[in-house]
Tab-separated table of C-alpha atoms and ligand atoms in Angstrom:
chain	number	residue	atom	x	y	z
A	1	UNK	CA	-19.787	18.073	1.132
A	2	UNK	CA	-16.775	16.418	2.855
A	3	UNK	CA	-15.143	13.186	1.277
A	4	UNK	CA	-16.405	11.040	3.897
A	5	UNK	CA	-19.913	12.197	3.459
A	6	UNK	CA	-19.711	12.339	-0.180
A	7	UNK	CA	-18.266	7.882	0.162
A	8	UNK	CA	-21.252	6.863	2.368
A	9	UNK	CA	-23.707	8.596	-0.241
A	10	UNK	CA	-21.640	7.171	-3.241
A	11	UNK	CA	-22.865	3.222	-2.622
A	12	UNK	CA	-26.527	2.610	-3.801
A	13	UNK	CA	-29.094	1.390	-1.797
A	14	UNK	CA	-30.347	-1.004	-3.709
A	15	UNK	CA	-33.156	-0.033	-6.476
A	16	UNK	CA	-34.677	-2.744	-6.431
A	17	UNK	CA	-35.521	-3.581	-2.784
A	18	UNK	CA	-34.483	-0.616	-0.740
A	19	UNK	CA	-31.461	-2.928	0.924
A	20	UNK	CA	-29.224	-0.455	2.468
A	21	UNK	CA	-26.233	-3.124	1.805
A	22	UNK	CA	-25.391	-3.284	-1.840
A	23	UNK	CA	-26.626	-7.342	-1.928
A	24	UNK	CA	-23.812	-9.631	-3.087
A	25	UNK	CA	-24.829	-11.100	-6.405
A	26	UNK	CA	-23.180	-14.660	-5.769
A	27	UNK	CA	-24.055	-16.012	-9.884
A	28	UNK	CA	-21.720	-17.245	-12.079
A	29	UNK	CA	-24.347	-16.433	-15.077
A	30	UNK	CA	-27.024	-14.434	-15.743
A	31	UNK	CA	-30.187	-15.039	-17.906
A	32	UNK	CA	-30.823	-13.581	-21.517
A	33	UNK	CA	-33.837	-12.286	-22.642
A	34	UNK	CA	-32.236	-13.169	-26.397
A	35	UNK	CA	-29.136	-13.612	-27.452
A	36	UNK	CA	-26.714	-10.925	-26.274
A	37	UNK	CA	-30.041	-9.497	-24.860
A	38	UNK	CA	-29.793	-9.225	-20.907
A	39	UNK	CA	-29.816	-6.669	-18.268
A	40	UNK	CA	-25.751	-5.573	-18.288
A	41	UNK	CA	-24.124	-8.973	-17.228
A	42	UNK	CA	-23.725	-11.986	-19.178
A	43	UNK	CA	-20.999	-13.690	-17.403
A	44	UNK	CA	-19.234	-12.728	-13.801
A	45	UNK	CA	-15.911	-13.400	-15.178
A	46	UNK	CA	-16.863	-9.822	-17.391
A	47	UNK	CA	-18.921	-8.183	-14.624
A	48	UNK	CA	-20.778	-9.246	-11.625
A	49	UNK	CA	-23.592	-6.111	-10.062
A	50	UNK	CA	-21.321	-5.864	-6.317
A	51	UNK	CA	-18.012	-6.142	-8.093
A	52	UNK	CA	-19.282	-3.619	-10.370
A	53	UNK	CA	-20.598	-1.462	-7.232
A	54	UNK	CA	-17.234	-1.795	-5.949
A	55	UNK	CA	-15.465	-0.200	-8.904
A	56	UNK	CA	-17.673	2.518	-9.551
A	57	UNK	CA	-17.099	3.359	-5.495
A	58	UNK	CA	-13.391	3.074	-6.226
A	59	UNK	CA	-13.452	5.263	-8.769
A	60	UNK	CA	-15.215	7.875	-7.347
A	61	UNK	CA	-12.885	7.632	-4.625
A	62	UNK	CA	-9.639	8.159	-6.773
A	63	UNK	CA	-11.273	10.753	-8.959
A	64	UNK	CA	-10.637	8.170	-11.853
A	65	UNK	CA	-13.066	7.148	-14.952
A	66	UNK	CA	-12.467	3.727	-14.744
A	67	UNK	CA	-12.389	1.275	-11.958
A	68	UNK	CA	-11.525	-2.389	-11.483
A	69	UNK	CA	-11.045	-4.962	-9.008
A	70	UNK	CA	-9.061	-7.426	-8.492
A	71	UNK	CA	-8.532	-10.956	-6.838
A	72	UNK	CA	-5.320	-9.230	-5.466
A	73	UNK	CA	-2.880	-6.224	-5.411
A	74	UNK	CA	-0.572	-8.097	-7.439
A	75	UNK	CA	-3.328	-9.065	-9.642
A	76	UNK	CA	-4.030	-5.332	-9.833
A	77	UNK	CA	-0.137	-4.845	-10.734
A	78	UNK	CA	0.314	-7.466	-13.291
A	79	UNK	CA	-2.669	-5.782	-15.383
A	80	UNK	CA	-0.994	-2.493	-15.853
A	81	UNK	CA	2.087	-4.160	-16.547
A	82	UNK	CA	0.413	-6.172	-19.727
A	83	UNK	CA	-0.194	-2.235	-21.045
A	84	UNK	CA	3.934	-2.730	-21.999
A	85	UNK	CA	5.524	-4.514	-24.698
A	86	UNK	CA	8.712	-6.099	-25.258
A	87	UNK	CA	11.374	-3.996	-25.425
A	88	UNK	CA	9.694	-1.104	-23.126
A	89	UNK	CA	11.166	-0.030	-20.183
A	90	UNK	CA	9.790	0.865	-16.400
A	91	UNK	CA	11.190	2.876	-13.970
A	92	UNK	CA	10.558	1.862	-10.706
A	93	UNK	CA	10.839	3.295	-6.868
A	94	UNK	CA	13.793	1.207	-5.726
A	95	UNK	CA	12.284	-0.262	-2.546
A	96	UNK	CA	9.398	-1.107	-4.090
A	97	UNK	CA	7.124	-3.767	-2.341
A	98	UNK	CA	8.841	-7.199	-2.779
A	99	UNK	CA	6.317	-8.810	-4.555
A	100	UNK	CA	6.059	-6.040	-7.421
A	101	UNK	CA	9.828	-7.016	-7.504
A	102	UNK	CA	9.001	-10.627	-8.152
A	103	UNK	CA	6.528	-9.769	-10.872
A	104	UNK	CA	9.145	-7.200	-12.408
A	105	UNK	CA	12.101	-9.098	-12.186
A	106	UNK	CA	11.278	-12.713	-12.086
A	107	UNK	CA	8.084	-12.792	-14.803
A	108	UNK	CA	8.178	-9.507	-16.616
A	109	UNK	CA	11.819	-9.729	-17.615
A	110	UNK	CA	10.858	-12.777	-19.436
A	111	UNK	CA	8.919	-11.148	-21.923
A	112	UNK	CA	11.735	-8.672	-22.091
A	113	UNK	CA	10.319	-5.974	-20.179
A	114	UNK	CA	13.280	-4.127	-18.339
A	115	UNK	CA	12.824	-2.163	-15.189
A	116	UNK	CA	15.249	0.532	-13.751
A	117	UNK	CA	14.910	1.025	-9.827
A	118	UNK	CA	16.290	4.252	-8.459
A	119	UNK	CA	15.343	6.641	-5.823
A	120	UNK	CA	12.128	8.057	-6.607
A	121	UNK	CA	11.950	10.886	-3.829
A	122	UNK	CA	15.549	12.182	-5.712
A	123	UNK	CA	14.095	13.692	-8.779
A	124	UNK	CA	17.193	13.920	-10.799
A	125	UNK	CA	17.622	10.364	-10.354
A	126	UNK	CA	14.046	9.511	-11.916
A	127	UNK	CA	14.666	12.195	-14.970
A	128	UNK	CA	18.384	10.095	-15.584
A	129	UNK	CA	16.628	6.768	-15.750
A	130	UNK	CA	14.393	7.763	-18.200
A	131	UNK	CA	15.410	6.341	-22.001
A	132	UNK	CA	13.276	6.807	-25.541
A	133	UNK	CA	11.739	3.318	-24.272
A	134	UNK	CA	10.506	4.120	-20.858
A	135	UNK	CA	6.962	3.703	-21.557
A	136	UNK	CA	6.030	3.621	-17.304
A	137	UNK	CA	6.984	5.186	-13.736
A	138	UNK	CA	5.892	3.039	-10.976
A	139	UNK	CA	5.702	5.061	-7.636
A	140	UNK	CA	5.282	3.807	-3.763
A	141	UNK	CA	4.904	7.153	-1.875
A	142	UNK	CA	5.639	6.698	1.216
A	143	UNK	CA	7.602	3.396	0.110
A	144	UNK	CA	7.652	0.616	2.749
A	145	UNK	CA	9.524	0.434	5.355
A	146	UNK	CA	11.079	3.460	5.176
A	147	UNK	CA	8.585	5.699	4.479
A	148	UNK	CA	10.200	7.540	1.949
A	149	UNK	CA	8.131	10.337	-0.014
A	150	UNK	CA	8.400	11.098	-3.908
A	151	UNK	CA	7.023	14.251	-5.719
A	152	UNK	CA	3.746	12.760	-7.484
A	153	UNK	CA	3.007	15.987	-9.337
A	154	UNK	CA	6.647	16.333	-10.172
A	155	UNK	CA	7.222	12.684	-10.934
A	156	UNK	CA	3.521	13.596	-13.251
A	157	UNK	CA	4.815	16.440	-15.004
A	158	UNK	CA	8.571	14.335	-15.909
A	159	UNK	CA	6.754	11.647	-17.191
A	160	UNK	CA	4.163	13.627	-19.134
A	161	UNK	CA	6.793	15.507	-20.779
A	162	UNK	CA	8.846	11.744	-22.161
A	163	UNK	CA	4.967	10.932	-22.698
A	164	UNK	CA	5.282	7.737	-20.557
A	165	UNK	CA	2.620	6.655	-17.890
A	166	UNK	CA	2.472	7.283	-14.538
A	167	UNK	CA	1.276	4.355	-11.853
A	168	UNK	CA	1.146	5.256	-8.138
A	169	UNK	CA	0.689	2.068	-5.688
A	170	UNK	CA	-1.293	4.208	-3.545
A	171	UNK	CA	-1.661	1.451	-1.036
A	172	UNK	CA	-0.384	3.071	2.237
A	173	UNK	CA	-1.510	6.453	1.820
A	174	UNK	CA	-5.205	5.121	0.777
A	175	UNK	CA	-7.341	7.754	-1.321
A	176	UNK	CA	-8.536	9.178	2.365
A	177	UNK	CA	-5.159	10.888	2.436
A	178	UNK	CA	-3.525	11.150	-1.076
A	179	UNK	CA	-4.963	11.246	-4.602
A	180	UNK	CA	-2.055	10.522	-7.196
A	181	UNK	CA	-4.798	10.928	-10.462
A	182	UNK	CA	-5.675	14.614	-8.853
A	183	UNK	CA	-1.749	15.257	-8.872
A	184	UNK	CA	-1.405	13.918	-12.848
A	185	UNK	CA	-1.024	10.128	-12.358
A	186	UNK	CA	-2.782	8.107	-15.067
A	187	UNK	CA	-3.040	5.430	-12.857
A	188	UNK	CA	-3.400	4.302	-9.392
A	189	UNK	CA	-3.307	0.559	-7.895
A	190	UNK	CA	-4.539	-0.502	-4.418
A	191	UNK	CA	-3.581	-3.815	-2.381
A	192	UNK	CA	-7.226	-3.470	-1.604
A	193	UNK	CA	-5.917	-5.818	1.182
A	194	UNK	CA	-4.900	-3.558	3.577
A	195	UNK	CA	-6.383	0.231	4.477
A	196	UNK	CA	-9.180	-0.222	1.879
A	197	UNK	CA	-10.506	-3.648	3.475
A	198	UNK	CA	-8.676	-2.237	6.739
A	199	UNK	CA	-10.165	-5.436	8.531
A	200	UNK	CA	-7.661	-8.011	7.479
A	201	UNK	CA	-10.055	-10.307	5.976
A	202	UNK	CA	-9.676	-10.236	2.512
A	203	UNK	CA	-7.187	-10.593	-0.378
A	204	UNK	CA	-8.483	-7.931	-2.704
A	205	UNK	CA	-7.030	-5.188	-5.581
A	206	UNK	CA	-8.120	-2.473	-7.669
A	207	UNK	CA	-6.705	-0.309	-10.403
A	208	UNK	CA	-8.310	3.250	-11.234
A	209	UNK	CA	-7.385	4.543	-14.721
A	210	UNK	CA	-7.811	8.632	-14.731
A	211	UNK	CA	-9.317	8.215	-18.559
A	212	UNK	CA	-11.453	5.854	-19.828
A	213	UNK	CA	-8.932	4.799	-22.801
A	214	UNK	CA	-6.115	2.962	-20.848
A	215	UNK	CA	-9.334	1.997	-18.525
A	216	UNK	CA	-11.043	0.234	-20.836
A	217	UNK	CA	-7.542	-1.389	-21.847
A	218	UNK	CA	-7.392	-2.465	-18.407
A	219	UNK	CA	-10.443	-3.511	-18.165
A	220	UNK	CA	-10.189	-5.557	-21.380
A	221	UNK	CA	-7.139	-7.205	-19.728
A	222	UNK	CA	-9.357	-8.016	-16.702
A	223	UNK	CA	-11.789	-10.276	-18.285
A	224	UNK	CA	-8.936	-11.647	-20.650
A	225	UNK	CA	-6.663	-13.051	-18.326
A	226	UNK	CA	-9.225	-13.745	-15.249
A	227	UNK	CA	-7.916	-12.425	-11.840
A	228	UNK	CA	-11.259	-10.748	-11.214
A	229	UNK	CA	-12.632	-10.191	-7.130
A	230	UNK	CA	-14.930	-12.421	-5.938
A	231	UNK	CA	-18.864	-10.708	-5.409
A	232	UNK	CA	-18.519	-11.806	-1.550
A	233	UNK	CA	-15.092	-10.109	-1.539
A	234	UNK	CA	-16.362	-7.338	-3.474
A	235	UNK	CA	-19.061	-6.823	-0.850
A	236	UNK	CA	-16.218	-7.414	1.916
A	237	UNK	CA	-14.371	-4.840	0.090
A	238	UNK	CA	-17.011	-1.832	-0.118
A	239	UNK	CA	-17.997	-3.103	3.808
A	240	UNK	CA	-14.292	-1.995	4.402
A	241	UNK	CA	-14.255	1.052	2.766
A	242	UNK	CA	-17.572	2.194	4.079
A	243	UNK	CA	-15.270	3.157	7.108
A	244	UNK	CA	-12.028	4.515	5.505
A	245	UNK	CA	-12.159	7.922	6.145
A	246	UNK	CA	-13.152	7.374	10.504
A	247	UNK	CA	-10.479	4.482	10.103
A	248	UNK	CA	-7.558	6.095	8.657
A	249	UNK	CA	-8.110	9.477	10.653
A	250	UNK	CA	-7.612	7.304	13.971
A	251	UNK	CA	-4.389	5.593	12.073
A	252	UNK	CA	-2.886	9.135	11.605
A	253	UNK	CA	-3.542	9.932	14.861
A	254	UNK	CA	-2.472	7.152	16.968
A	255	UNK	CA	1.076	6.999	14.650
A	256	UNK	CA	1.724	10.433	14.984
A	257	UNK	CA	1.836	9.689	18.796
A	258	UNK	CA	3.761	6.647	18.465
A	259	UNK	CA	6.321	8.116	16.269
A	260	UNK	CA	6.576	11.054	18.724
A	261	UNK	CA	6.864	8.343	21.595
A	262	UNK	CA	9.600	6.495	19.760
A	263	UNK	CA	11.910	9.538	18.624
A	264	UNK	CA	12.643	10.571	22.452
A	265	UNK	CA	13.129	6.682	23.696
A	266	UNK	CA	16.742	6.766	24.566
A	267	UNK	CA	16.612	2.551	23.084
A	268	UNK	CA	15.484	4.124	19.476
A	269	UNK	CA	18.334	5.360	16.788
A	270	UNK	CA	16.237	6.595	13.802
A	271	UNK	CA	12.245	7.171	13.470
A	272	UNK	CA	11.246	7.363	10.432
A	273	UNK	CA	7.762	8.468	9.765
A	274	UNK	CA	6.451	11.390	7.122
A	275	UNK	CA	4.515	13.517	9.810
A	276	UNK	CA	7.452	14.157	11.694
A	277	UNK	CA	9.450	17.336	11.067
A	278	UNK	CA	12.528	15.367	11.039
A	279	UNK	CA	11.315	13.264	8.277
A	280	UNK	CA	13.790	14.602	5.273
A	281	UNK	CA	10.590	15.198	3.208
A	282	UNK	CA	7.822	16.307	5.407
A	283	UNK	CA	7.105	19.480	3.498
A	284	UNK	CA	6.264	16.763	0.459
A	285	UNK	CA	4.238	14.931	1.987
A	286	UNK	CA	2.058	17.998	3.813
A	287	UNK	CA	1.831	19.572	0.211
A	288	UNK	CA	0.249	16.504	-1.367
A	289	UNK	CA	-1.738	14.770	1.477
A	290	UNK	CA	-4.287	14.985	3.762
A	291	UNK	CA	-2.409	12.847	6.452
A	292	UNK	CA	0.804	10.653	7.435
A	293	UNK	CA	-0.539	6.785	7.964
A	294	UNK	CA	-0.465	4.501	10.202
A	295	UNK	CA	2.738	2.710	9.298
A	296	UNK	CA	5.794	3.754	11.528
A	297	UNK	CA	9.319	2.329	11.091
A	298	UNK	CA	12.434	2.528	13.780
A	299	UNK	CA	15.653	1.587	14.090
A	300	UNK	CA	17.014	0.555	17.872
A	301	UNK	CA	20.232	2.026	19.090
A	302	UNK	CA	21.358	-1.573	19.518
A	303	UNK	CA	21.604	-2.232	15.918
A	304	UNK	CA	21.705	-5.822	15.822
A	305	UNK	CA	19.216	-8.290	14.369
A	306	UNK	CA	18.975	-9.985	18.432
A	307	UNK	CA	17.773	-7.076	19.436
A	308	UNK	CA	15.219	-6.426	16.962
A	309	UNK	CA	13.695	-9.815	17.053
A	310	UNK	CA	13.656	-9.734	20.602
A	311	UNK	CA	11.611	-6.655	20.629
A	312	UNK	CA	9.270	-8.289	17.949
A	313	UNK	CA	8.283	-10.949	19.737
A	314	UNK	CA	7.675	-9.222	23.303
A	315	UNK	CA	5.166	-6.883	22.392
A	316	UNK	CA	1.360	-7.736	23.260
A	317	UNK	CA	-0.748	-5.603	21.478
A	318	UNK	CA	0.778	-5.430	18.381
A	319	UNK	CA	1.049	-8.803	16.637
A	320	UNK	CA	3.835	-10.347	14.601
A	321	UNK	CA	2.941	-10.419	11.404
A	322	UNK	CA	3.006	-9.635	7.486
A	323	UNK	CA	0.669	-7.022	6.365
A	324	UNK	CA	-0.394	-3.845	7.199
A	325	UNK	CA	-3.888	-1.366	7.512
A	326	UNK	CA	-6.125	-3.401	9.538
A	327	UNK	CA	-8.013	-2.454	12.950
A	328	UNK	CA	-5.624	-5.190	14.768
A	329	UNK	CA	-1.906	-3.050	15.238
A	330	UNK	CA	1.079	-5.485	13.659
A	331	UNK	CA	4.864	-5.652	13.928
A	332	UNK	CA	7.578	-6.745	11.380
A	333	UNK	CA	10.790	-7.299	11.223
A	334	UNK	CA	11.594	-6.652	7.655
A	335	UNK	CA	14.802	-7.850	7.378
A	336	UNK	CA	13.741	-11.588	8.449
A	337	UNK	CA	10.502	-11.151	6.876
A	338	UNK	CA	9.820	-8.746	3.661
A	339	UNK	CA	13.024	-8.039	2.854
A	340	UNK	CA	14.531	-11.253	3.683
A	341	UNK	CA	15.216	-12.495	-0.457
A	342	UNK	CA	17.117	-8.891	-0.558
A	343	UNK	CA	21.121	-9.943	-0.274
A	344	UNK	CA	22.375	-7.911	3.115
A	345	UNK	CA	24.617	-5.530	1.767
A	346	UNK	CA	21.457	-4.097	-0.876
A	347	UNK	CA	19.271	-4.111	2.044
A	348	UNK	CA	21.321	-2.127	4.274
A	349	UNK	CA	22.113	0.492	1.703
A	350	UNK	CA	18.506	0.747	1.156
A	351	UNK	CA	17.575	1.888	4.853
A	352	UNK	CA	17.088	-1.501	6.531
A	353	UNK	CA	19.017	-2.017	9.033
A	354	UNK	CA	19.491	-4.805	10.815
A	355	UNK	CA	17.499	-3.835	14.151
A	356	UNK	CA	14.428	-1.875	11.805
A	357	UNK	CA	11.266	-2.986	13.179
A	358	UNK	CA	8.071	-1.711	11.317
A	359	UNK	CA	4.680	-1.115	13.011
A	360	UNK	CA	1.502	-0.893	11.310
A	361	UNK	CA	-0.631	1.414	14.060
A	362	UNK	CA	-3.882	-0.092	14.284
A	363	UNK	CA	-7.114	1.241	16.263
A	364	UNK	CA	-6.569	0.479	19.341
A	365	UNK	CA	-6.292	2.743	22.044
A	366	UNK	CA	-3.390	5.187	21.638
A	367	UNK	CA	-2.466	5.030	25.223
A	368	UNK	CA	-2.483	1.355	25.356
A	369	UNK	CA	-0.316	1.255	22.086
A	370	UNK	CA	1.978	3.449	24.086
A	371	UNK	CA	2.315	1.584	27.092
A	372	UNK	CA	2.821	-2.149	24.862
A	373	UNK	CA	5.628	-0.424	23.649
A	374	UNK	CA	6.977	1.006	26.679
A	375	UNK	CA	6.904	-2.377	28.607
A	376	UNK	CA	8.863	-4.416	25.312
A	377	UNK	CA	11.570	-1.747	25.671
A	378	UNK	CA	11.571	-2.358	29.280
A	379	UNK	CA	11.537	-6.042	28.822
A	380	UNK	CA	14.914	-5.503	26.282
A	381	UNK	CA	16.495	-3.428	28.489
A	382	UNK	CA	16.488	-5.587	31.169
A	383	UNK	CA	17.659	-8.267	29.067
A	384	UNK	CA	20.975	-6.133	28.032
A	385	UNK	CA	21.613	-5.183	31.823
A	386	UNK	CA	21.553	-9.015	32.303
A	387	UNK	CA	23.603	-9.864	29.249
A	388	UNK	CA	25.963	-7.422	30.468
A	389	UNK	CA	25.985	-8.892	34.113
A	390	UNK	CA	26.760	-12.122	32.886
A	391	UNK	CA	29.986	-11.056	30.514
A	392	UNK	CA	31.237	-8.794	33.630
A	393	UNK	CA	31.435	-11.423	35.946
B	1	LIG	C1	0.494	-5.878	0.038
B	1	LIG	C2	0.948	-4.958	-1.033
B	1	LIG	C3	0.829	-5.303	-2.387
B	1	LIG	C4	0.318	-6.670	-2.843
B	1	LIG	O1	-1.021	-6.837	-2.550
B	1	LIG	P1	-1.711	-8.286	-2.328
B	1	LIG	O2	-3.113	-7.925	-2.063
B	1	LIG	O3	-0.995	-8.927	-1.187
B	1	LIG	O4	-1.509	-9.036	-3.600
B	1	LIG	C5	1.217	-4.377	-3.327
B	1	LIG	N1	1.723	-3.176	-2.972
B	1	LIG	C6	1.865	-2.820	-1.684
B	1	LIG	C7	2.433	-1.479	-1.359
B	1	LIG	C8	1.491	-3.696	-0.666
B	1	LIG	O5	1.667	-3.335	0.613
C-alpha cells in the first residue's frame, strides 16, 4: 500500500460514534471512576484523545515509536534540547533557522550548553567539530534559504560511532519526501506550521523519537514544562496532514518548473534549488528523498538589495511574507527579513546575498506562478532601462 493510502487509513474513525473526523476533545479534565482510575486521560496538560490522535499519526508517518506535539516548532526544539546538560556540546548546520539560533545561542548558552555551527553538507567539517562532549547533531536538510543538502545516513553513521544523537528538523522536506529516522536519525522535529498544517493557519510542532526511551524522555519533558498543542490545533493539524502527500506532490512539481523558469531568465544570477542538476548536491538529495520541495531561492544578476526588494513587492500571486508550506505561494527577502539579526559580512559568506529572494511555491496554478513572475521581472526591467535613461541624460 502506498504512503498516502497507508496516512488516510492511519486516523481512526471514531469508535465510539462512527465520526469520520477524529472529534476534537476540547476538556481541560477528565472524570475518574476512582482515584487514578479513568479511561487514559486525567489531565490535557498530560494527554488530550485528538492531540494524542495527532501523535500516533505523526509517528506513523516518521516511522518513529514515539510522537509528540507541540504548541510550536520551537517548542518542539527546546524539548530535545532539555535531553543535554551543562557542559555538553551540539553541533549544528550553520544556517540553521534563526530562531533555533536564538534558542541555541541566546537561552541554551546560559545553562552552558555550547553549540558548534559548521557546514553540515561538508562531512569532514561535521566529523572535526565533534569533541568527547558532543552529545547532539542538529541537521536542516535542505537548510533555508539556500537549500543546501547534508548526508543524513552519513551524518547517522558519524554520530552513532561518537555515540551522540542525531536530530533532523525535517521541516521542509516533510515526511512525504524524506524520512531522517529510516536513514538512522534518533530524532526528527517538525514546525508543524508549515507543510504539515500546509494551510497557514496554525502554530503547531512535533517531535518523533525513533525509540521509545529518549521518547518517553521527551515526552516526560512535554508535560513538565507545558508547551503542549491545543486539541483544536491538534485537529487543525491532522486536517492538514490528511492532504500532505496530494499537497506536497503539486509543491515539487510546480518548483521544479519555477526553478527551471528562473535558471534561463537572463535577470537571475544563481538558482538554487535541490532538483536541479546544477544543484552541487543533487545526487544527495535523489538518494535520500522522494522529492525536491516547494521552496526555491535566487539570486538576481543585479545584486543589490534595491533590486531585490523591488522584485518582492511587485509580484501578485505570491505574497510577501514570513513562512513557508502553505496552499497560498509566498516571497521573502531574507536578508531584510530572516536573516536580518545576521551581521552582513556572516550573511554574505553564508550564501545570502544581497538581491536573494526566496519563494515558497504554493498550489496555485503552475502557469500562473510562471507568468507572476515573468511580469515582476518585466516590471524591474523596465525600471533599470528608466534608471538608466535618467543618469544618461
Ligand atoms: C518555522 C520553522 C521553525 C519554527 O517553527 P514555529 O512553528 O514557527 O515555532 C523551525 N524550523 C524550521 C526549519 C522552520 O522553518
Amino acid at each position: 500500500m502506498s504512503n498516502a493510502t497507508q496516512l488516510i487509513h492511519n486516523i481512526p474513525v471514531d469508535p465510539l460514534t462512527g465520526a469520520v473526523s477524529v472529534p476534537i476533545y476540547q476538556t481541560s479534565t477528565f472524570v475518574q471512576e476512582a482515584p487514578g482510575v479513568n479511561k487514559g486521560y486525567d489531565y490535557t496538560r498530560s494527554g488530550n484523545p485528538t492531540r494524542a490522535a495527532l501523535e500516533q499519526l505523526v509517528a506513523q508517518l516518521e516511522n518513529g515509536a514515539v510522537g509528540l506535539a507541540f504548541a510550536s516548532g520551537l517548542a518542539a526544539i527546546d524539548a530535545v534540547i532539555k535531553l543535554l546538560h551543562s557542559g555538553d556540546e551540539i553541533i549544528a548546520v550553520d544556517d540553521i533557522y534563526g530562531g533555533a539560533f536564538r534558542l541555541f545561542d541566546k537561552v541554551y548558552q546560559q545553562y552552558g550548553v555550547k553549540v558548534n555551527y559548521v557546514d553540515c553538507s561538508n562531512l569532514e567539517q561535521v566529523f572535526n567539530a565533534i569533541t568527547p562532549r558532543t552529545k547532539l547533531i542538529w541537521l536542516e536538510t535542505p537548510t533555508n534559504p539556500t537549500l543546501k543538502i547534508a548526508d543524513i545516513k552519513a551524518v547517522a553513521k558519524l554520530a552513532e560511532a561518537h555515540r551522540c544523537l542525531l536530530c533532523v528538523d525535517n521541516t521542509f522536506a516533510s515526511p512525504a519526501l524524506q524520512q531522517p529516522l529510516s536513514l538512522g536519525a534518533d530524532i526528527v522535529v517538525h514546525s508543524a506550521t508549515k507543510y504539515l498544517g500546509g494551510h497557514s493557519d496554525v502554530i503547531a510542532g512535533v517531535v518523533v523519537a525513533r525509540e521509545r526511551e529518549i521518547g518517553e524522555r521527551l515526552k516526560f519533558f512535554q508535560n513538565a514544562c507545558g508547551a503542549v498543542l491545543s486539541p483544536f490545533d491538534s485537529w487543525l493539524t491532522i486536517r492538514g496532514i490528511e492532504t500532505l502527500f496530494l499537497r506536497v506532490k503539486q509543491h515539487c512539481a510546480s518548483a521544479l518548473a519555477v526553478a527551471q523558469f528562473l535558471e534561463t531568465h537572463p535577470e537571475v544570477d544563481k538558482v538554487f534549488y535541490p532538483g536541479l542538476a546544477s544543484h552541487p548536491h543533487h545526487d544527495i538529495a535523489r538518494k535520500q528523498s522522494k522529492g525536491f520541495g516547494g521552496i526555491v531561492s535566487f539570486t538576481l544578476k543585479d545584486d543589490t538589495e534595491q533590486a531585490a526588494v523591488s522584485f518582492v513587492t511587485h509580484t501578485k500571486l505570491f505574497k510577501l511574507a514570513e513562512s513557508l508550506g502553505g496552499i497560498k505561494s509566498l516571497v521573502a527577502h531574507p536578508a531584510n527579513m530572516t536573516h536580518k539579526s545576521i551581521p552582513a559580512e556572516k550573511r554574505r559568506a553564508a550564501g545570502v546575498s544581497d538581491s536573494l529572494i526566496r519563494l515558497s511555491v504554493g498550489l496555485e496554478e503552475t502557469e500562473d506562478l510562471i507568468n507572476d513572475l515573468e511580469a515582476t521581472f518585466r516590471h524591474i526591467e523596465k525600471n533599470r532601462k528608466e534608471k538608466q535613461q535618467v543618469i544618461n541624460a
